[in-house]
Coordinates of N, CA and C in Angstrom, one line a residue:
H1076 N 1.1 -1.2 -0.1 CA -0.1 0.5 -0.2 C 1.2 1.0 -0.5
G1077 N 1.9 0.8 0.9 CA 3.2 2.5 0.3 C 3.5 2.6 -1.3
D1078 N 3.2 2.0 -1.4 CA 4.7 1.9 -2.8 C 2.8 2.3 -3.6
L1079 N 1.8 2.5 -3.4 CA 0.3 2.6 -3.7 C 0.2 4.0 -3.8
D1080 N 0.0 4.0 -2.8 CA 0.2 5.6 -2.2 C 1.0 6.3 -2.5
S1081 N 2.2 6.0 -2.7 CA 4.1 7.4 -3.3 C 3.7 7.0 -4.4
M1082 N 3.2 6.1 -5.4 CA 2.6 6.8 -6.6 C 1.7 7.3 -6.7
R1083 N 0.4 7.4 -6.6 CA -0.6 8.4 -6.3 C -0.4 10.3 -5.8
A1084 N 0.7 9.6 -5.4 CA 1.3 11.4 -4.5 C 2.2 11.1 -5.8
S1085 N 2.7 11.1 -6.4 CA 3.6 11.4 -7.3 C 2.8 12.4 -8.1
W1086 N 2.3 11.5 -8.6 CA 1.2 11.2 -10.2 C 0.0 12.1 -9.7
L1087 N -0.5 12.8 -8.6 CA -1.3 13.8 -8.1 C -1.3 15.3 -8.4
L1088 N 1.4 15.4 -7.8 CA 1.9 16.2 -8.5 C 2.4 16.7 -9.8
I1089 N 2.3 15.4 -10.2 CA 2.8 16.0 -11.5 C 1.7 16.1 -12.0
A1090 N 0.1 15.8 -12.0 CA -1.4 16.8 -12.5 C -1.4 17.8 -11.3
L1091 N -0.5 18.4 -10.4 CA -1.4 19.9 -10.7 C 0.5 20.4 -10.5
L1092 N 1.1 20.5 -11.3 CA 1.4 21.1 -11.7 C 2.2 22.2 -12.6
P1093 N 1.1 22.3 -13.4 CA 0.5 23.2 -14.8 C 0.0 24.1 -13.7
C1094 N -1.3 23.5 -13.2 CA -1.9 24.5 -12.2 C -0.9 25.1 -10.8
I1095 N 0.4 24.5 -9.9 CA 1.0 25.7 -9.7 C 2.2 26.8 -10.2
A1096 N 2.3 26.3 -11.8 CA 3.2 27.2 -12.7 C 2.0 28.3 -12.6
F1097 N 0.7 28.4 -12.6 CA 0.5 29.4 -12.9 C -0.3 29.6 -11.6
C1098 N -0.3 30.1 -10.9 CA -0.6 30.6 -9.9 C 0.7 31.4 -9.1
Q1099 N 1.8 31.0 -9.5 CA 2.7 31.8 -8.9 C 3.3 32.2 -10.0
A1100 N 2.3 32.7 -11.7 CA 2.9 34.1 -12.6 C 2.3 34.9 -12.0
P1101 N 3.4 35.6 -12.8 CA 3.9 37.3 -12.4 C 2.1 38.3 -12.9
L1102 N 2.0 38.6 -12.5 CA 1.0 40.0 -12.4 C 1.5 40.6 -14.0
S1103 N 0.4 40.5 -15.4 CA 0.8 41.1 -16.4 C -0.3 42.7 -16.4
I1104 N 0.8 43.6 -16.4 CA 0.6 44.9 -16.9 C 0.8 45.3 -18.3
E1105 N -0.8 45.7 -18.8 CA -0.2 47.5 -20.2 C -0.4 47.8 -19.6
I1106 N 0.5 49.4 -20.5 CA 0.6 50.7 -20.0 C 0.6 51.0 -21.8
Y1107 N -0.3 51.6 -22.0 CA -0.6 52.3 -22.9 C -0.7 53.4 -24.0
T1108 N 0.0 53.5 -24.3 CA 0.8 55.7 -24.2 C 0.8 56.0 -25.2
E1109 N 1.6 57.1 -25.5 CA 2.2 58.0 -26.9 C 3.8 58.8 -26.4
S1110 N 4.3 59.7 -27.1 CA 5.2 59.8 -26.3 C 5.0 61.2 -25.3
L1111 N 4.6 62.0 -26.0 CA 4.1 64.2 -26.0 C 3.1 63.9 -25.5
C1112 N 1.8 62.4 -23.9 CA 0.9 63.2 -23.5 C 2.1 62.8 -21.9
D1113 N 1.2 64.1 -21.5 CA 1.5 64.7 -20.0 C 1.2 63.5 -18.4
G1114 N 0.4 63.7 -19.1 CA -0.4 62.3 -18.4 C 0.6 60.7 -18.2
C1115 N 1.1 60.2 -19.3 CA 1.6 59.4 -19.2 C 2.6 59.4 -19.2
N1116 N 3.1 60.8 -19.7 CA 4.6 61.6 -18.1 C 4.7 61.7 -17.4
D1117 N 3.9 61.9 -17.4 CA 3.7 61.9 -15.0 C 4.0 60.5 -15.2
L1118 N 3.2 59.3 -15.6 CA 3.0 57.9 -14.9 C 3.8 57.6 -15.0
I1119 N 4.9 57.2 -16.5 CA 6.5 57.1 -16.4 C 7.5 58.1 -16.1
Q1120 N 7.9 58.6 -15.3 CA 8.1 59.7 -14.7 C 8.3 59.6 -13.8
G1121 N 6.8 59.6 -13.1 CA 6.6 58.7 -11.7 C 6.9 57.4 -10.8
S1122 N 6.1 57.0 -10.7 CA 5.3 55.4 -10.6 C 6.7 54.2 -11.6
L1123 N 6.5 54.0 -13.0 CA 7.0 53.3 -13.5 C 8.9 53.4 -12.8
A1124 N 8.9 54.7 -12.5 CA 9.9 55.2 -12.4 C 10.7 54.5 -11.7
N1125 N 9.8 54.7 -10.6 CA 10.7 55.0 -8.7 C 10.5 52.8 -9.0
A1126 N 9.7 51.2 -9.7 CA 9.1 50.4 -9.8 C 10.4 49.6 -10.2
L1127 N 10.6 50.8 -10.7 CA 12.1 49.5 -12.0 C 13.4 50.1 -11.1
K1128 N 13.2 50.9 -9.9 CA 14.7 51.3 -8.9 C 14.4 49.2 -7.9
V1129 N 13.2 48.3 -8.0 CA 13.3 47.9 -7.6 C 14.0 46.1 -7.8
P1130 N 15.2 46.0 -7.4 CA 15.9 45.4 -8.8 C 14.4 43.5 -9.6
D1131 N 13.7 43.0 -8.5 CA 13.5 41.2 -8.6 C 11.8 42.4 -8.8
L1132 N 11.9 43.3 -9.5 CA 10.9 43.8 -9.7 C 10.0 42.4 -10.7
F1133 N 10.9 42.3 -11.9 CA 10.6 41.2 -13.3 C 9.8 39.7 -12.4
D1134 N 10.0 39.5 -11.3 CA 9.8 38.5 -10.2 C 8.7 38.6 -9.8
M1135 N 8.2 39.9 -10.2 CA 6.2 40.1 -9.1 C 4.9 40.1 -10.8
V1136 N 6.1 41.0 -11.5 CA 5.2 41.7 -12.2 C 5.4 41.4 -13.9
D1137 N 4.5 41.9 -14.4 CA 5.6 41.5 -16.4 C 4.7 43.2 -16.6
I1138 N 5.7 44.3 -17.1 CA 5.5 45.4 -17.5 C 5.4 45.1 -19.1
V1139 N 4.7 45.2 -19.4 CA 4.8 45.8 -21.0 C 3.9 47.6 -21.4
L1140 N 4.5 47.7 -21.6 CA 4.8 49.3 -22.4 C 4.3 49.8 -23.6
V1141 N 2.7 50.5 -23.6 CA 2.4 50.1 -25.7 C 3.1 51.5 -26.5
P1142 N 3.8 51.9 -26.9 CA 3.7 53.4 -27.6 C 2.9 53.2 -28.7
F1143 N 1.6 54.1 -28.5 CA 0.5 54.7 -29.8 C 0.1 55.4 -30.0
G1144 N -1.3 54.9 -28.4 CA -1.9 55.9 -28.3 C -2.6 56.1 -28.9
N1145 N -3.6 57.6 -28.5 CA -4.6 57.8 -30.1 C -3.9 57.9 -31.6
A1146 N -3.6 57.2 -31.7 CA -2.7 57.8 -32.4 C -3.4 56.9 -34.3
G1147 N -3.7 56.5 -36.0 CA -4.3 56.1 -36.4 C -3.3 56.0 -37.6
E1148 N -3.4 55.1 -38.6 CA -2.4 53.8 -39.0 C -3.5 53.6 -40.5
R1149 N -2.4 54.2 -41.5 CA -2.8 53.4 -43.1 C -1.3 53.2 -43.3
K1150 N -1.5 51.8 -44.3 CA -1.1 50.9 -44.9 C -0.9 51.6 -46.5
T1151 N 0.3 51.6 -47.0 CA 0.6 53.3 -48.3 C 1.0 52.1 -49.1
R1152 N 1.7 52.5 -50.4 CA 1.1 52.2 -52.0 C 2.0 50.8 -51.7
S1153 N 3.3 51.5 -51.4 CA 4.5 50.9 -51.1 C 4.9 48.9 -49.7
G1154 N 3.5 49.2 -49.3 CA 3.8 47.9 -48.1 C 3.7 48.5 -46.6
D1155 N 4.1 49.4 -46.5 CA 4.9 50.6 -45.1 C 3.6 50.7 -44.3
W1156 N 4.0 51.9 -43.0 CA 2.3 51.8 -42.7 C 2.9 53.6 -42.8
S1157 N 1.9 54.2 -42.6 CA 2.0 55.8 -42.1 C 1.4 56.1 -40.8
F1158 N 1.6 56.6 -40.9 CA 0.9 56.7 -38.3 C 0.5 58.8 -38.1
G1159 N -0.8 58.3 -38.0 CA -0.8 60.4 -38.1 C -1.3 59.7 -36.2
C1160 N -0.1 61.1 -36.1 CA -0.8 60.9 -34.1 C -0.5 62.0 -33.4
Q1161 N -1.6 61.9 -32.2 CA -2.5 63.3 -31.4 C -2.0 65.1 -31.6
H1162 N -0.6 64.7 -30.9 CA 0.1 65.7 -31.1 C 1.7 66.1 -32.4
G1163 N 1.2 65.5 -32.8 CA 1.6 65.7 -34.8 C 3.5 64.4 -34.7
P1164 N 3.6 65.1 -35.4 CA 5.8 63.3 -36.4 C 5.7 63.3 -35.6
V1165 N 6.5 64.7 -34.4 CA 6.8 64.5 -33.8 C 7.1 63.5 -32.1
E1166 N 5.2 63.7 -32.3 CA 5.0 62.4 -31.7 C 5.4 60.8 -32.4
C1167 N 4.9 60.9 -32.7 CA 4.9 59.8 -34.1 C 6.4 58.7 -33.9
Y1168 N 7.6 59.9 -33.8 CA 8.7 60.0 -34.6 C 9.6 58.9 -32.8
G1169 N 8.9 59.9 -32.0 CA 9.4 59.9 -31.1 C 8.6 57.7 -30.3
N1170 N 6.5 57.8 -30.2 CA 6.9 56.3 -30.1 C 7.4 55.8 -31.2
M1171 N 7.8 55.7 -32.3 CA 8.4 55.0 -33.2 C 10.1 54.2 -32.2
I1172 N 11.1 55.1 -31.8 CA 12.1 55.3 -30.9 C 11.9 54.2 -29.9
E1173 N 11.0 54.7 -28.9 CA 10.9 54.3 -27.9 C 9.8 52.3 -28.1
T1174 N 9.5 52.5 -29.1 CA 8.9 50.5 -29.7 C 10.3 50.5 -30.7
C1175 N 11.8 50.9 -30.3 CA 11.7 50.4 -31.1 C 13.7 49.8 -30.1
A1176 N 13.2 50.2 -29.2 CA 14.3 50.3 -28.2 C 13.9 48.8 -27.1
L1177 N 11.7 48.9 -27.3 CA 10.6 47.8 -26.2 C 11.7 46.2 -27.3
N1178 N 11.9 46.4 -28.5 CA 11.6 45.0 -29.5 C 13.6 44.6 -28.8
L1179 N 14.1 45.6 -29.1 CA 15.4 45.3 -28.9 C 16.7 45.1 -28.2
Y1180 N 16.0 45.2 -26.9 CA 16.9 45.7 -25.6 C 16.3 44.5 -25.0
S1181 N 16.2 44.5 -23.5 CA 14.9 43.4 -22.6 C 14.5 44.7 -21.8
R1182 N 13.2 43.9 -21.1 CA 12.0 44.6 -20.5 C 13.0 45.6 -19.8
R1183 N 13.8 45.5 -18.7 CA 14.4 46.6 -17.8 C 14.7 47.5 -18.7
E1184 N 16.0 47.4 -19.3 CA 17.2 48.3 -20.2 C 16.1 49.1 -21.6
A1185 N 15.0 48.3 -21.8 CA 14.4 49.3 -22.6 C 13.5 50.1 -21.9
L1186 N 12.7 49.7 -20.7 CA 11.6 50.6 -19.7 C 12.7 51.8 -19.3
Q1187 N 13.9 51.3 -18.7 CA 14.9 52.9 -18.1 C 16.0 53.4 -19.1
F1188 N 14.9 53.6 -21.1 CA 15.8 54.2 -21.6 C 14.3 55.2 -21.8
V1189 N 13.7 54.0 -21.4 CA 12.5 55.3 -22.7 C 11.2 56.0 -20.8
V1190 N 11.4 56.0 -19.6 CA 12.5 56.6 -18.5 C 12.7 58.1 -18.9
C1191 N 13.9 57.3 -19.2 CA 15.2 58.2 -20.0 C 14.7 60.1 -20.7
V1192 N 14.5 59.4 -22.1 CA 13.9 60.0 -23.1 C 12.4 60.5 -22.6
E1193 N 11.9 59.7 -22.0 CA 10.8 60.9 -22.0 C 10.4 62.1 -20.8
S1194 N 11.8 61.6 -20.0 CA 12.5 62.6 -18.8 C 13.0 64.2 -20.1
Y1195 N 13.4 64.3 -20.8 CA 13.1 65.9 -21.5 C 12.4 66.1 -23.1
A1196 N 10.7 64.9 -23.6 CA 10.5 65.3 -23.6 C 9.4 66.2 -23.5
G1197 N 9.0 67.2 -24.9 CA 8.0 68.1 -25.5 C 8.1 68.6 -26.4
P1198 N 6.9 69.1 -26.4 CA 6.2 69.6 -28.7 C 8.1 70.0 -29.4
D1199 N 9.3 70.2 -29.7 CA 9.6 69.4 -29.8 C 11.5 69.6 -30.2
C1200 N 10.3 68.2 -29.2 CA 12.4 68.0 -28.6 C 12.7 67.2 -30.2
P1201 N 14.5 67.0 -29.0 CA 14.8 67.5 -30.5 C 15.1 65.8 -30.3
W1202 N 14.9 64.5 -31.0 CA 14.3 63.2 -30.4 C 16.1 62.6 -29.9
N1203 N 16.7 62.9 -31.5 CA 17.2 62.0 -31.9 C 18.1 62.9 -30.9
D1204 N 19.1 63.9 -30.0 CA 20.2 64.0 -29.8 C 19.3 64.1 -28.0
I1205 N 17.9 63.7 -27.9 CA 17.1 62.6 -26.4 C 18.0 61.4 -27.2
G1206 N 17.4 60.1 -28.3 CA 17.7 58.9 -27.9 C 19.7 58.7 -27.2
H1207 N 20.0 59.4 -28.6 CA 21.2 59.6 -27.9 C 21.9 59.7 -26.6
F1208 N 21.7 60.6 -25.8 CA 22.1 61.3 -25.4 C 21.7 60.1 -23.7
C1209 N 20.6 59.5 -23.7 CA 20.2 58.7 -23.6 C 20.4 57.6 -23.9
A1210 N 20.8 56.3 -24.2 CA 20.8 55.1 -24.8 C 23.0 55.3 -25.0
I1211 N 23.6 56.3 -24.1 CA 24.8 56.3 -23.5 C 24.7 56.5 -22.7
R1212 N 23.9 56.9 -22.0 CA 22.8 57.2 -20.2 C 22.8 55.3 -19.6
E1213 N 22.4 54.5 -20.1 CA 22.0 53.6 -20.6 C 22.9 52.3 -20.7
E1214 N 23.5 52.8 -22.1 CA 24.4 51.8 -22.5 C 23.8 51.1 -23.7
L1215 N 24.1 51.4 -23.8 CA 22.2 50.3 -24.9 C 23.5 51.3 -26.7
N1216 N 22.2 50.8 -27.2 CA 23.6 51.7 -29.2 C 22.1 52.1 -29.5
W1217 N 22.6 53.4 -29.1 CA 22.0 54.5 -29.8 C 21.6 54.3 -31.6
T1218 N 23.2 54.0 -32.4 CA 23.0 53.4 -33.5 C 21.5 52.2 -33.9
S1219 N 21.8 51.3 -33.3 CA 21.3 50.5 -33.4 C 19.6 51.1 -33.3
I1220 N 18.8 51.9 -32.8 CA 17.4 52.6 -32.2 C 17.3 53.7 -33.4
Y1221 N 18.6 54.1 -33.8 CA 18.0 55.5 -35.0 C 17.6 54.4 -35.6
T1222 N 18.8 53.2 -36.1 CA 19.1 52.8 -37.2 C 16.4 52.1 -37.8
C1223 N 16.6 51.9 -36.5 CA 15.9 50.8 -36.7 C 14.6 52.1 -36.5
A1224 N 14.3 53.2 -36.6 CA 13.5 53.7 -35.7 C 13.1 54.5 -36.8
N1225 N 13.7 54.1 -37.7 CA 13.7 54.8 -39.6 C 14.5 54.1 -40.9
G1226 N 13.2 53.3 -40.5 CA 13.7 52.2 -40.9 C 12.1 51.0 -40.9
Q1227 N 12.5 50.6 -42.2 CA 11.1 49.2 -42.1 C 10.8 48.3 -40.6
Q1228 N 12.3 47.7 -40.6 CA 11.9 47.1 -38.7 C 11.2 47.8 -37.8
G1229 N 11.6 49.7 -37.5 CA 10.5 50.0 -36.9 C 9.2 50.0 -37.0
N1230 N 9.7 50.4 -39.0 CA 7.7 50.5 -38.7 C 7.2 49.1 -38.9
A1231 N 7.2 48.2 -39.1 CA 6.7 46.9 -38.7 C 6.5 46.7 -37.6
W1232 N 7.2 47.6 -36.3 CA 6.8 47.0 -35.3 C 6.0 48.4 -34.7
E1233 N 5.5 49.5 -34.9 CA 4.3 50.3 -34.7 C 3.7 49.8 -35.2
H1234 N 3.4 49.1 -36.3 CA 2.4 48.5 -36.5 C 1.8 48.0 -35.4
E1235 N 2.3 46.6 -34.8 CA 2.8 45.6 -34.2 C 1.6 46.3 -33.1
M1236 N 2.2 47.5 -32.8 CA 2.0 48.8 -31.9 C 0.6 49.1 -31.7
A1237 N 0.2 49.2 -33.2 CA -1.1 49.8 -33.0 C -2.9 49.1 -33.4
V1238 N -1.6 47.5 -34.2 CA -2.6 46.3 -33.2 C -3.4 45.2 -32.5
K1239 N -2.2 46.7 -32.1 CA -2.3 46.3 -30.1 C -3.5 47.2 -29.3
T1240 N -2.8 48.0 -29.7 CA -3.9 49.6 -29.2 C -5.3 49.2 -29.4
Q1241 N -4.3 49.1 -30.6 CA -6.8 49.3 -31.0 C -7.5 47.4 -31.5
S1242 N -6.8 46.8 -30.8 CA -6.6 45.4 -30.0 C -7.8 45.6 -28.5
L1243 N -8.0 46.6 -28.5 CA -8.2 46.8 -26.4 C -8.8 46.5 -26.6
N1244 N -9.7 46.1 -25.7 CA -11.8 45.4 -25.7 C -12.3 45.1 -23.9
P1245 N -12.6 46.7 -23.4 CA -13.3 48.0 -24.6 C -12.2 48.9 -24.8
R1246 N -12.5 49.1 -26.5 CA -11.1 49.6 -26.7 C -10.9 51.2 -26.3
H1247 N -9.8 51.6 -26.9 CA -9.2 53.1 -25.0 C -10.1 54.4 -25.6
N1248 N -10.1 54.8 -24.9 CA -10.9 56.8 -25.3 C -10.2 57.7 -24.6
Y1249 N -8.7 57.1 -24.3 CA -7.5 58.0 -23.5 C -5.8 57.8 -23.2
V1250 N -5.2 58.2 -22.6 CA -4.0 57.2 -22.4 C -3.2 58.2 -21.1
P1251 N -3.0 58.0 -20.3 CA -3.0 56.1 -20.3 C -3.7 55.1 -19.7
W1252 N -3.6 54.1 -20.5 CA -4.5 53.6 -20.6 C -3.6 51.7 -19.9
I1253 N -4.2 52.0 -18.8 CA -3.6 50.3 -18.1 C -4.4 49.3 -17.5
T1254 N -4.0 47.7 -18.1 CA -5.2 47.0 -18.3 C -4.2 45.5 -17.2
V1255 N -4.9 44.8 -16.3 CA -3.9 44.3 -15.3 C -4.9 42.8 -16.2
N1256 N -3.2 42.2 -16.2 CA -3.8 40.9 -16.6 C -5.4 40.6 -17.8
G1257 N -5.0 41.5 -18.6 CA -6.0 41.0 -19.7 C -7.3 42.7 -19.8
R1258 N -7.2 42.7 -18.5 CA -8.0 43.5 -18.2 C -8.5 44.8 -17.3
H1259 N -9.1 45.9 -18.5 CA -9.4 47.3 -17.4 C -10.1 48.0 -16.8
D1260 N -10.0 48.5 -15.9 CA -11.0 49.5 -14.6 C -9.7 50.8 -14.1
V1261 N -11.2 51.3 -14.3 CA -10.4 53.2 -13.5 C -9.7 52.4 -11.9
Q1262 N -10.2 52.5 -11.4 CA -10.0 51.5 -10.5 C -8.0 51.1 -9.7
S1263 N -8.1 50.5 -10.1 CA -6.8 49.4 -10.4 C -5.9 50.4 -11.4
E1264 N -6.2 51.4 -12.6 CA -5.4 52.3 -13.4 C -5.3 53.2 -12.0
N1265 N -6.1 53.7 -11.2 CA -5.2 55.6 -9.6 C -4.3 55.0 -9.9
L1266 N -5.0 53.6 -8.9 CA -3.6 52.2 -7.9 C -2.1 52.1 -9.0
I1267 N -2.6 52.3 -10.1 CA -0.9 51.8 -9.9 C 0.1 53.6 -10.6
F1268 N -0.6 54.1 -11.0 CA -0.9 55.5 -11.2 C 0.0 56.5 -10.1
D1269 N -0.5 55.7 -8.8 CA 0.1 56.2 -8.0 C 1.5 55.5 -7.3
N1270 N 0.9 53.7 -7.2 CA 2.2 53.2 -7.3 C 2.6 51.8 -8.0
L1271 N 2.8 51.6 -8.1 CA 2.8 50.3 -9.2 C 3.2 49.4 -8.4
V1272 N 3.6 49.5 -7.9 CA 5.3 48.5 -6.5 C 3.8 48.1 -6.2
K1273 N 2.8 49.2 -4.7 CA 2.9 48.7 -4.2 C 1.4 47.7 -4.5
F1274 N 0.6 48.1 -5.3 CA -0.5 47.5 -6.7 C 0.4 46.4 -6.4
A1275 N 0.8 46.2 -7.9 CA 1.5 44.6 -7.7 C 1.9 44.5 -6.1
C1276 N 2.0 44.2 -5.5 CA 2.2 43.5 -3.8 C 1.0 43.3 -4.0
H1277 N -0.3 43.8 -3.6 CA -1.5 43.2 -3.0 C -2.0 42.7 -4.3
N1278 N -1.3 43.2 -5.2 CA -2.1 41.3 -6.3 C -2.3 40.1 -7.0
S1279 N -0.5 40.4 -7.1 CA 0.0 39.5 -7.9 C 0.5 38.5 -6.1
S1280 N 1.0 37.7 -6.7 CA 0.6 36.0 -5.9 C 2.4 35.4 -6.1
V1281 N 2.7 36.0 -7.1 CA 4.3 36.1 -6.6 C 4.7 37.3 -5.7
K1282 N 5.5 37.1 -4.1 CA 5.4 38.1 -4.1 C 7.5 37.8 -3.6
I1283 N 7.9 40.1 -3.3 CA 9.6 39.7 -3.5 C 9.4 40.5 -2.3
P1284 N 11.0 41.2 -1.9 CA 11.1 41.1 -0.7 C 10.8 42.2 -0.2
E1285 N 10.5 43.4 -1.2 CA 9.7 44.9 -1.7 C 8.6 45.2 -1.0
C1286 N 7.9 44.1 -0.9 CA 6.2 44.3 -0.8 C 6.6 44.0 0.9
N1287 N 7.9 43.5 1.5 CA 7.9 44.2 3.2 C 8.2 45.0 2.8
N1288 N 7.7 46.2 2.7 CA 8.3 48.3 2.6 C 6.9 48.3 2.5
Q1289 N 6.2 47.9 1.7 CA 4.7 48.6 1.7 C 3.4 48.3 2.4
S1290 N 3.1 49.0 2.9 CA 2.2 49.7 3.3 C 1.0 48.0 3.1
S1291 N 0.6 47.5 5.0 CA 0.1 46.5 4.9 C -1.2 47.2 5.2
N1292 N -1.3 48.0 4.9 CA -3.3 48.9 4.9 C -3.5 48.3 2.9
N1293 N -5.1 48.0 3.9 CA -5.1 48.0 1.9 C -5.8 49.3 1.0
P1294 N -4.8 49.8 -0.8 CA -4.9 50.8 -0.5 C -6.9 51.4 -1.8
I1295 N -7.1 50.3 -1.1 CA -8.3 51.3 -2.4 C -8.8 52.1 -1.2
Q1296 N -9.1 51.5 -0.5 CA -9.9 52.7 -0.3 C -9.4 54.5 0.1
R1297 N -8.4 54.2 -0.7 CA -7.7 56.1 -0.6 C -8.8 56.1 -1.7
F1298 N -8.8 55.3 -3.5 CA -9.6 55.6 -4.5 C -10.2 55.4 -4.4
L1299 N -11.6 55.1 -4.0 CA -12.7 54.3 -3.4 C -13.5 56.0 -4.7
R1300 N -12.9 56.4 -6.2 CA -13.1 57.9 -6.9 C -13.3 57.3 -8.8
V1301 N -14.7 58.6 -9.1 CA -14.2 57.8 -10.5 C -13.8 59.1 -10.9
E1302 N -13.0 60.1 -10.6 CA -12.3 61.1 -11.8 C -10.9 60.3 -11.9
R1303 N -10.5 60.7 -13.5 CA -9.1 60.3 -13.9 C -7.5 60.7 -12.5
K1304 N -6.5 60.6 -13.3 CA -5.6 61.1 -13.0 C -5.5 61.9 -14.3
K1305 N -4.5 63.0 -15.2 CA -3.8 63.9 -15.5 C -4.2 62.4 -17.4
C1306 N -4.3 62.8 -18.5 CA -4.6 61.5 -18.8 C -4.8 63.0 -20.8
C1307 N -4.6 61.9 -21.8 CA -5.2 63.1 -23.5 C -6.4 61.9 -24.2
Y1308 N -7.3 62.7 -24.2 CA -8.3 62.0 -24.8 C -8.6 61.6 -26.5
E1309 N -8.5 60.2 -27.3 CA -8.6 60.3 -27.7 C -10.0 61.1 -28.3
E1310 N -8.6 62.0 -30.1 CA -9.6 63.1 -30.6 C -10.0 62.6 -32.0
P1311 N -10.4 62.8 -32.8 CA -11.6 62.5 -33.5 C -10.3 62.9 -35.1
N1312 N -10.2 62.3 -36.7 CA -10.0 63.1 -37.4 C -7.8 63.3 -37.6
V1313 N -7.0 62.4 -36.6 CA -5.5 62.6 -36.2 C -5.7 62.0 -38.3
D1314 N -4.3 63.7 -38.2 CA -4.2 63.6 -39.6 C -3.1 63.0 -39.9
I1315 N -3.1 61.4 -41.1 CA -2.3 60.4 -40.7 C -0.8 61.2 -42.6
Q1316 N 0.9 61.0 -41.3 CA 1.8 61.7 -42.9 C 1.2 60.2 -43.6
E1317 N 1.8 61.4 -44.7 CA 1.4 61.0 -46.1 C 2.7 61.2 -46.0

């Protein structure tokens, strides 16, 4: 009987392994942004930048940035994509630079680069100078990012960002728009805007040492409100570049 019980226990453990792995999966947070939106900048410079200071952050939460926002696109005769952005062509180029970094480098490296470039972002910002400076600061290869942002690869990757944004259900009507495990709600969005690490500690099945430094109080009570943080609302008829 002992051998039979041991065999049954082994089979039960094997059967439960997928569940155990799933239950311990990191929380998934997707942040939909555009490079010249003040609200996006506030989130990136604040909550996201602070979160990136935590060494083992990505053991607890997977963070995906999607730089497209309230933009539009159409396919050109050559087969590439033409984009139109809420804050004009300068924003489109900023989106492309961020998209290229996110595809070329590790999640942490790319997000730290985005935090850097967003700290200098503005209506007439010289993206190439900013990108070059931030690439050096984060020890990335600016030539690779620049070549990508000005070529077919960057164009294709930005189209993927467009598809991901336009596939949201419900569709977004402002940015930053945040989903948690594929779902959107304003309360979670506000909590993440305020303190991404604290939100993840309260909602992820995976805990990291930093969670011991976060308040044990339930943060939800502080955010029982419907008003939004600063954001950029979607506008009709965004001009798409020829």
